[in-house]
Coordinates of C-alpha atoms in Angstrom, one line a residue:
Y1 CA 79.8 114.7 62.9
L2 CA 82.1 117.6 62.2
N3 CA 85.2 117.6 60.0
G4 CA 86.9 120.9 59.8
D5 CA 88.7 123.7 61.6
H6 CA 87.8 126.7 63.8
N7 CA 84.2 125.5 64.5
V8 CA 82.1 125.8 67.6
I9 CA 79.4 123.3 68.9
G10 CA 77.9 125.0 71.8
N11 CA 74.8 125.1 74.1
C12 CA 73.2 122.0 72.5
L13 CA 71.2 119.2 74.1
V14 CA 71.9 115.8 72.6
K15 CA 69.9 112.9 73.9
C16 CA 68.4 109.5 72.9
V17 CA 70.7 108.8 70.0
G18 CA 71.7 105.3 69.0
G19 CA 75.4 106.0 68.5
S20 CA 77.6 108.7 69.9
A21 CA 76.7 112.3 70.5
M22 CA 79.5 114.2 68.8
S23 CA 82.5 113.3 66.6
V24 CA 84.8 116.2 65.8
N25 CA 87.9 115.9 63.5
G26 CA 90.2 118.9 62.8
T27 CA 91.9 121.7 64.6
Y28 CA 90.9 124.6 66.8
N29 CA 87.4 123.4 67.3
Q30 CA 85.4 124.0 70.5
V31 CA 82.8 121.8 72.0
I32 CA 81.4 123.9 74.9
N33 CA 78.4 124.2 77.3
N34 CA 76.5 121.2 75.9
E35 CA 74.5 118.5 77.7
I36 CA 74.7 114.9 76.5
T37 CA 72.6 112.0 77.8
R38 CA 71.0 108.7 76.8
T39 CA 73.3 107.7 74.0
G40 CA 73.8 104.2 72.7
K41 CA 77.5 104.7 72.6
G42 CA 79.9 107.5 73.6
G43 CA 79.7 111.2 74.3
I44 CA 82.2 113.5 72.6
S45 CA 85.2 112.3 70.6
V46 CA 87.8 114.8 69.2
N47 CA 90.7 114.0 67.0
G48 CA 93.2 116.4 65.6
G49 CA 96.8 117.5 65.4
D50 CA 99.8 115.8 63.8
M51 CA 101.9 113.3 65.7
V52 CA 104.8 113.4 63.3
T53 CA 105.4 117.1 63.7
L54 CA 103.9 117.3 67.2
T55 CA 101.6 120.0 65.9
R56 CA 98.8 120.3 68.4
G57 CA 95.2 120.0 67.4
E58 CA 94.1 122.6 70.0
N59 CA 90.6 121.2 70.1
L60 CA 88.8 122.1 73.3
V61 CA 86.1 120.2 75.1
E62 CA 84.9 122.5 77.9
N63 CA 82.1 123.0 80.4
N64 CA 80.0 120.1 79.2
L65 CA 77.5 118.0 81.2
I66 CA 77.6 114.4 80.2
H67 CA 75.6 111.7 82.1
D68 CA 73.7 108.5 81.7
W69 CA 75.3 107.5 78.4
S70 CA 76.6 104.3 76.9
E71 CA 73.3 102.5 77.2
V72 CA 73.8 99.9 74.4
Y73 CA 77.5 99.6 74.0
Q74 CA 78.6 99.5 77.6
T75 CA 82.4 99.3 77.5
Y76 CA 85.0 101.7 76.1
Q77 CA 82.5 104.3 75.2
S78 CA 84.0 107.4 76.9
A79 CA 82.1 110.5 77.7
I80 CA 85.1 112.3 76.3
S81 CA 87.8 110.8 74.1
L82 CA 90.9 112.6 73.0
G83 CA 92.9 111.4 70.0
G84 CA 95.6 112.8 67.8
C85 CA 98.0 115.3 69.4
G86 CA 97.4 118.2 71.7
N87 CA 93.8 118.5 72.6
T88 CA 92.1 119.4 75.9
A89 CA 89.1 118.3 78.1
I90 CA 88.6 120.9 80.8
H91 CA 85.9 121.9 83.3
N92 CA 83.4 119.1 82.4
E93 CA 81.1 117.2 84.7
I94 CA 80.6 113.5 84.0
F95 CA 78.6 110.9 85.9
N96 CA 76.5 107.7 85.7
S97 CA 78.1 105.3 83.3
P98 CA 78.9 101.5 83.2
H99 CA 82.5 102.1 82.2
M100 CA 85.1 104.8 81.7
A101 CA 84.6 108.6 81.7
I102 CA 87.6 110.0 79.8
G103 CA 90.0 108.2 77.6
F104 CA 93.0 109.5 75.6
S105 CA 95.8 108.5 73.3
G106 CA 98.6 110.3 71.6
P107 CA 101.0 113.0 72.9
Y108 CA 100.1 116.3 74.7
Q109 CA 96.6 115.4 75.6
I110 CA 95.3 117.4 78.6
V111 CA 92.6 116.3 81.1
K112 CA 92.1 118.8 83.8
Y113 CA 89.6 120.5 86.1
N114 CA 86.9 117.9 85.5
V115 CA 84.5 116.4 88.0
L116 CA 83.9 112.7 87.5
H117 CA 81.7 110.6 89.7
D118 CA 79.6 107.5 89.8
V119 CA 81.3 106.0 86.8
C120 CA 82.7 102.5 86.0
L121 CA 79.6 101.1 87.8
F122 CA 79.4 97.9 85.8
S123 CA 83.1 97.3 85.3
A124 CA 86.1 96.0 87.2
D125 CA 89.2 96.3 85.0
A126 CA 88.5 99.9 84.2
G127 CA 89.3 103.4 85.1
A128 CA 87.4 106.7 85.3
V129 CA 90.4 108.3 83.4
Y130 CA 92.0 105.7 81.2
A131 CA 94.8 105.3 78.7
G132 CA 96.9 102.3 77.9
R133 CA 99.5 100.3 76.0
N134 CA 101.4 103.0 74.2
W135 CA 105.0 104.1 74.7
T136 CA 104.5 107.3 72.7
S137 CA 101.8 109.2 74.5
Y138 CA 104.4 111.5 76.2
G139 CA 103.5 115.0 77.3
C140 CA 100.0 114.2 78.5
E141 CA 98.6 115.6 81.7
V142 CA 95.9 114.5 84.1
S143 CA 95.6 117.3 86.7
N144 CA 93.3 119.1 89.1
N145 CA 90.4 116.7 88.6
L146 CA 87.9 115.6 91.3
L147 CA 86.9 111.9 91.1
Y148 CA 84.6 110.3 93.6
N149 CA 82.4 107.2 93.9
V150 CA 84.2 105.1 91.2
G151 CA 83.3 101.5 90.8
T152 CA 81.4 99.3 93.3
N153 CA 82.1 96.7 95.9
D154 CA 81.6 93.9 93.5
L155 CA 83.3 95.6 90.6
P156 CA 86.3 97.5 92.1
A157 CA 87.2 99.8 89.2
N158 CA 90.1 102.3 89.4
G159 CA 90.4 106.1 89.5
I160 CA 93.2 107.1 87.2
Y161 CA 94.3 104.0 85.3
M162 CA 97.4 104.1 83.1
D163 CA 97.3 100.7 81.7
D164 CA 99.8 98.2 80.1
C165 CA 103.0 100.3 80.2
I166 CA 101.7 103.6 78.8
S167 CA 104.3 106.1 79.7
G168 CA 105.3 109.8 79.9
I169 CA 102.2 111.0 81.8
T170 CA 102.0 113.7 84.4
I171 CA 99.4 113.1 87.1
C172 CA 99.2 116.0 89.6
N173 CA 96.8 117.9 91.9
N174 CA 93.9 115.4 91.7
V175 CA 91.5 114.7 94.5
L176 CA 90.2 111.1 94.6
V177 CA 87.5 110.1 97.0
D178 CA 86.0 106.6 97.6
V179 CA 87.4 104.6 94.7
W180 CA 86.6 100.9 95.1
G181 CA 89.7 99.7 93.2
S182 CA 93.1 101.5 93.1
Y183 CA 93.0 105.2 93.3
L184 CA 96.0 105.6 91.0
L185 CA 97.0 102.5 89.0
L186 CA 100.3 102.7 87.0
G187 CA 100.5 99.6 84.9
G188 CA 104.2 99.1 84.5
G189 CA 105.0 102.3 82.5
R190 CA 107.9 104.7 82.7
D191 CA 108.5 108.5 83.0
F192 CA 105.5 109.2 85.1
V193 CA 105.3 112.3 87.3
V194 CA 102.8 111.7 90.1
E195 CA 102.8 114.5 92.6
N196 CA 100.5 116.4 94.9
N197 CA 97.5 114.1 94.7
V198 CA 95.0 113.6 97.5
I199 CA 93.6 110.1 98.2
V200 CA 90.6 110.0 100.5
R201 CA 88.7 107.0 101.8
I202 CA 85.4 107.8 103.5
N203 CA 82.7 105.2 102.8
V204 CA 84.6 102.6 101.0
P205 CA 85.8 99.8 103.4
Y206 CA 89.4 98.8 103.4
D207 CA 90.2 95.5 101.7
A208 CA 93.8 94.5 101.8
G209 CA 95.1 93.1 98.5
R210 CA 92.4 94.6 96.3
K211 CA 92.2 98.3 97.0
W212 CA 95.4 100.3 96.8
G213 CA 96.0 104.1 97.1
I214 CA 98.8 104.0 94.6
S215 CA 99.6 100.8 92.7
Y216 CA 102.7 100.8 90.4
D217 CA 103.6 97.4 89.1
Q218 CA 106.4 96.1 86.9
R219 CA 104.4 94.1 84.4
G220 CA 106.6 95.0 81.4
Y221 CA 109.6 93.6 83.2
D222 CA 107.8 90.5 84.5
G223 CA 106.4 89.6 81.1
I224 CA 110.0 89.3 79.7
I225 CA 111.6 87.6 82.7
D226 CA 108.8 85.0 83.0
P227 CA 107.6 83.4 79.8
S228 CA 104.5 82.1 81.6
N229 CA 103.5 85.6 82.8
W230 CA 100.3 86.9 81.3
F231 CA 101.8 90.1 80.1
E232 CA 103.2 89.4 76.6
H233 CA 103.1 93.0 75.2
S234 CA 106.7 93.9 76.2
R235 CA 108.4 90.8 74.7
K236 CA 110.5 91.0 71.5
G237 CA 108.3 91.6 68.5
S238 CA 105.3 92.6 70.5
D239 CA 102.9 95.4 70.0
L240 CA 104.6 97.8 72.4
W241 CA 107.9 97.5 70.5
T242 CA 106.4 97.7 67.0
G243 CA 104.4 100.7 68.0
L244 CA 107.5 102.4 69.2
Y245 CA 109.5 101.5 66.1
D246 CA 106.7 102.7 63.8
S247 CA 106.5 106.1 65.6
P248 CA 108.7 109.2 65.0
W249 CA 110.4 108.8 68.4
Q250 CA 113.9 109.1 66.9
T251 CA 113.3 112.2 64.8
D252 CA 114.8 115.5 65.9
I253 CA 111.5 117.0 66.8
W254 CA 110.6 114.1 69.1
K255 CA 114.1 113.9 70.6
E256 CA 114.0 117.6 71.6
A257 CA 110.4 117.3 73.0
F258 CA 110.9 114.0 74.8
P259 CA 114.6 113.4 75.6
N260 CA 113.9 110.5 78.0
L261 CA 111.9 108.7 75.3
A262 CA 114.8 109.2 72.9
R263 CA 117.0 107.4 75.4
V264 CA 114.8 104.3 75.6
S265 CA 116.9 101.2 74.9
D266 CA 115.9 97.9 73.2
D267 CA 118.9 96.0 74.6
F268 CA 117.1 93.1 76.3
D269 CA 120.4 92.0 77.9
S270 CA 120.4 95.1 80.0
I271 CA 117.0 94.5 81.6
E272 CA 118.3 94.0 85.1
T273 CA 120.3 97.1 85.4
N274 CA 119.2 99.7 82.8
P275 CA 116.5 102.2 83.8
Y276 CA 116.2 103.2 80.1
F277 CA 115.3 99.7 78.9
G278 CA 111.8 100.2 77.5
A279 CA 110.0 97.6 79.5
N280 CA 111.5 98.7 82.8
P281 CA 109.4 101.0 85.1
G282 CA 112.1 103.6 85.0
C283 CA 112.7 107.3 85.5
S284 CA 109.4 108.1 87.2
V285 CA 108.9 110.4 90.1
V286 CA 106.2 109.6 92.7
K287 CA 106.3 112.0 95.6
N288 CA 104.4 114.6 97.8
N289 CA 101.1 112.6 97.7
V290 CA 98.7 112.6 100.7
A291 CA 96.2 110.0 101.9
A292 CA 93.4 110.4 104.5
G293 CA 90.9 108.0 105.9
P294 CA 91.2 104.5 107.3
G295 CA 93.3 101.7 105.8
Y296 CA 95.6 103.3 103.4
S297 CA 98.1 101.0 101.6
S298 CA 100.1 101.0 98.4
S299 CA 101.6 98.4 96.1
I300 CA 104.9 99.2 94.5
G301 CA 107.0 96.7 92.5
A302 CA 110.6 96.1 93.5
K303 CA 111.8 97.2 90.0
V304 CA 109.9 100.4 90.4
Y305 CA 111.9 101.2 93.5
Q306 CA 115.1 100.2 91.7
F307 CA 114.6 102.4 88.6
S308 CA 112.4 105.3 89.8
E309 CA 112.2 107.9 92.6
I310 CA 109.4 106.7 94.9
E311 CA 108.4 108.5 98.1
E312 CA 105.9 106.9 100.5
V313 CA 102.5 108.6 100.7
K314 CA 102.0 110.7 103.7
V315 CA 98.9 109.4 105.7
V316 CA 97.0 112.0 107.8
G317 CA 93.7 112.1 109.7
L318 CA 90.7 112.7 107.5
D319 CA 89.5 115.6 109.7
K320 CA 92.8 117.3 109.1
L321 CA 92.2 117.4 105.4
M322 CA 88.5 117.7 104.9
R323 CA 85.9 119.3 107.2
K324 CA 82.6 118.9 105.4
Y325 CA 83.0 115.5 103.8
E326 CA 79.8 114.2 105.5
E327 CA 77.9 116.8 103.6
G328 CA 79.4 115.6 100.3
D329 CA 81.7 118.6 100.2
Y330 CA 85.2 117.4 99.2
S331 CA 86.9 120.8 99.6
L332 CA 90.3 120.7 101.3
Y333 CA 90.7 122.6 104.6
K334 CA 93.0 125.4 103.4
R335 CA 94.4 126.1 106.9
S336 CA 95.2 122.5 107.6
S337 CA 98.5 121.6 109.2
V338 CA 98.9 119.2 106.3
F339 CA 100.0 122.1 104.1
A340 CA 101.8 124.1 106.8
D341 CA 103.9 121.0 107.9
N342 CA 104.6 119.9 104.3
P343 CA 105.8 122.8 102.2
D344 CA 106.3 120.6 99.2
F345 CA 102.6 119.7 99.2
H346 CA 100.4 122.6 98.2
Y347 CA 96.7 123.4 98.5
I348 CA 94.3 122.2 95.8
D349 CA 91.2 124.3 95.2
V350 CA 88.3 121.9 94.5
S351 CA 85.9 124.8 93.7
E352 CA 87.9 125.4 90.5
M353 CA 86.9 121.9 89.2
G354 CA 83.9 121.0 87.2
R355 CA 81.7 123.3 85.1
Q356 CA 82.1 127.0 85.7
T357 CA 79.4 129.7 85.4
K358 CA 80.3 132.1 82.6

């Protein structure tokens, strides 16, 4: 347990502990080059920064190997958890867990260049990268990560799961291979940027109605329109609205940083026509994404099409995108016509993901 600033926890092996491996609170701390395994709870949690002033914690979780954790408490025990404002998980390798790999909350959290595989093995309603039910986690980024072998046939977990109307997240340049649930699941939120992701199905059989490449629903809208709908969190007086009202979203600092959040409306009478009404899946951009392998399909709500910019995923042959996938090499073929014929879609270098030799 560390509480302070400008500290380094590096080159440690933490194993066989009943709770979590490391809990770090403060700013400008670094957790680097560690191995963590056989914990009863989670791996590394960091919390730092100030949401009111949008001062970033600048805590760094880098180049760690985390595997076979969460042996006693088997749900919601992330290998890496980011809280507060403005912290980063980069170049980590994470595998073998019953539930989620990386979770975050709060603005400006960065999850990039990580390799996550064989996670969410005992869970269905879960995601390898997960965040949920918050309208104020704007400025977060999930980019340039490699995810493969997520979930199982009986428990079809998701790849990147933005749950219950969380909003303001950028999801770009990720490569997702053999996810048993939805590769990208956007649970009704707004102000997403989802671009230049690669979705690949190799060994996971196609199952219509259960496994989507991109699933973007309208649960916030549906929960208001239909009183019998299961999603109650967007209704008047619910936790999404109270969380928004209790946040600094209308201060000058937040308005300047997140102008679209500042425009969010609580006029329930405008729900059918206003893209800025908080519960509507509005102002998102989903484009320039590519899928390969058999049986690609997506699930996009009607209100998502109405209020956001949605471009259909381009489906290509697997051999045009990957050449060595049978060997477990998920590198993209740099000279593929996929890139030459689609100038808005750019090459993603998988070798830059995961732990790096220093």
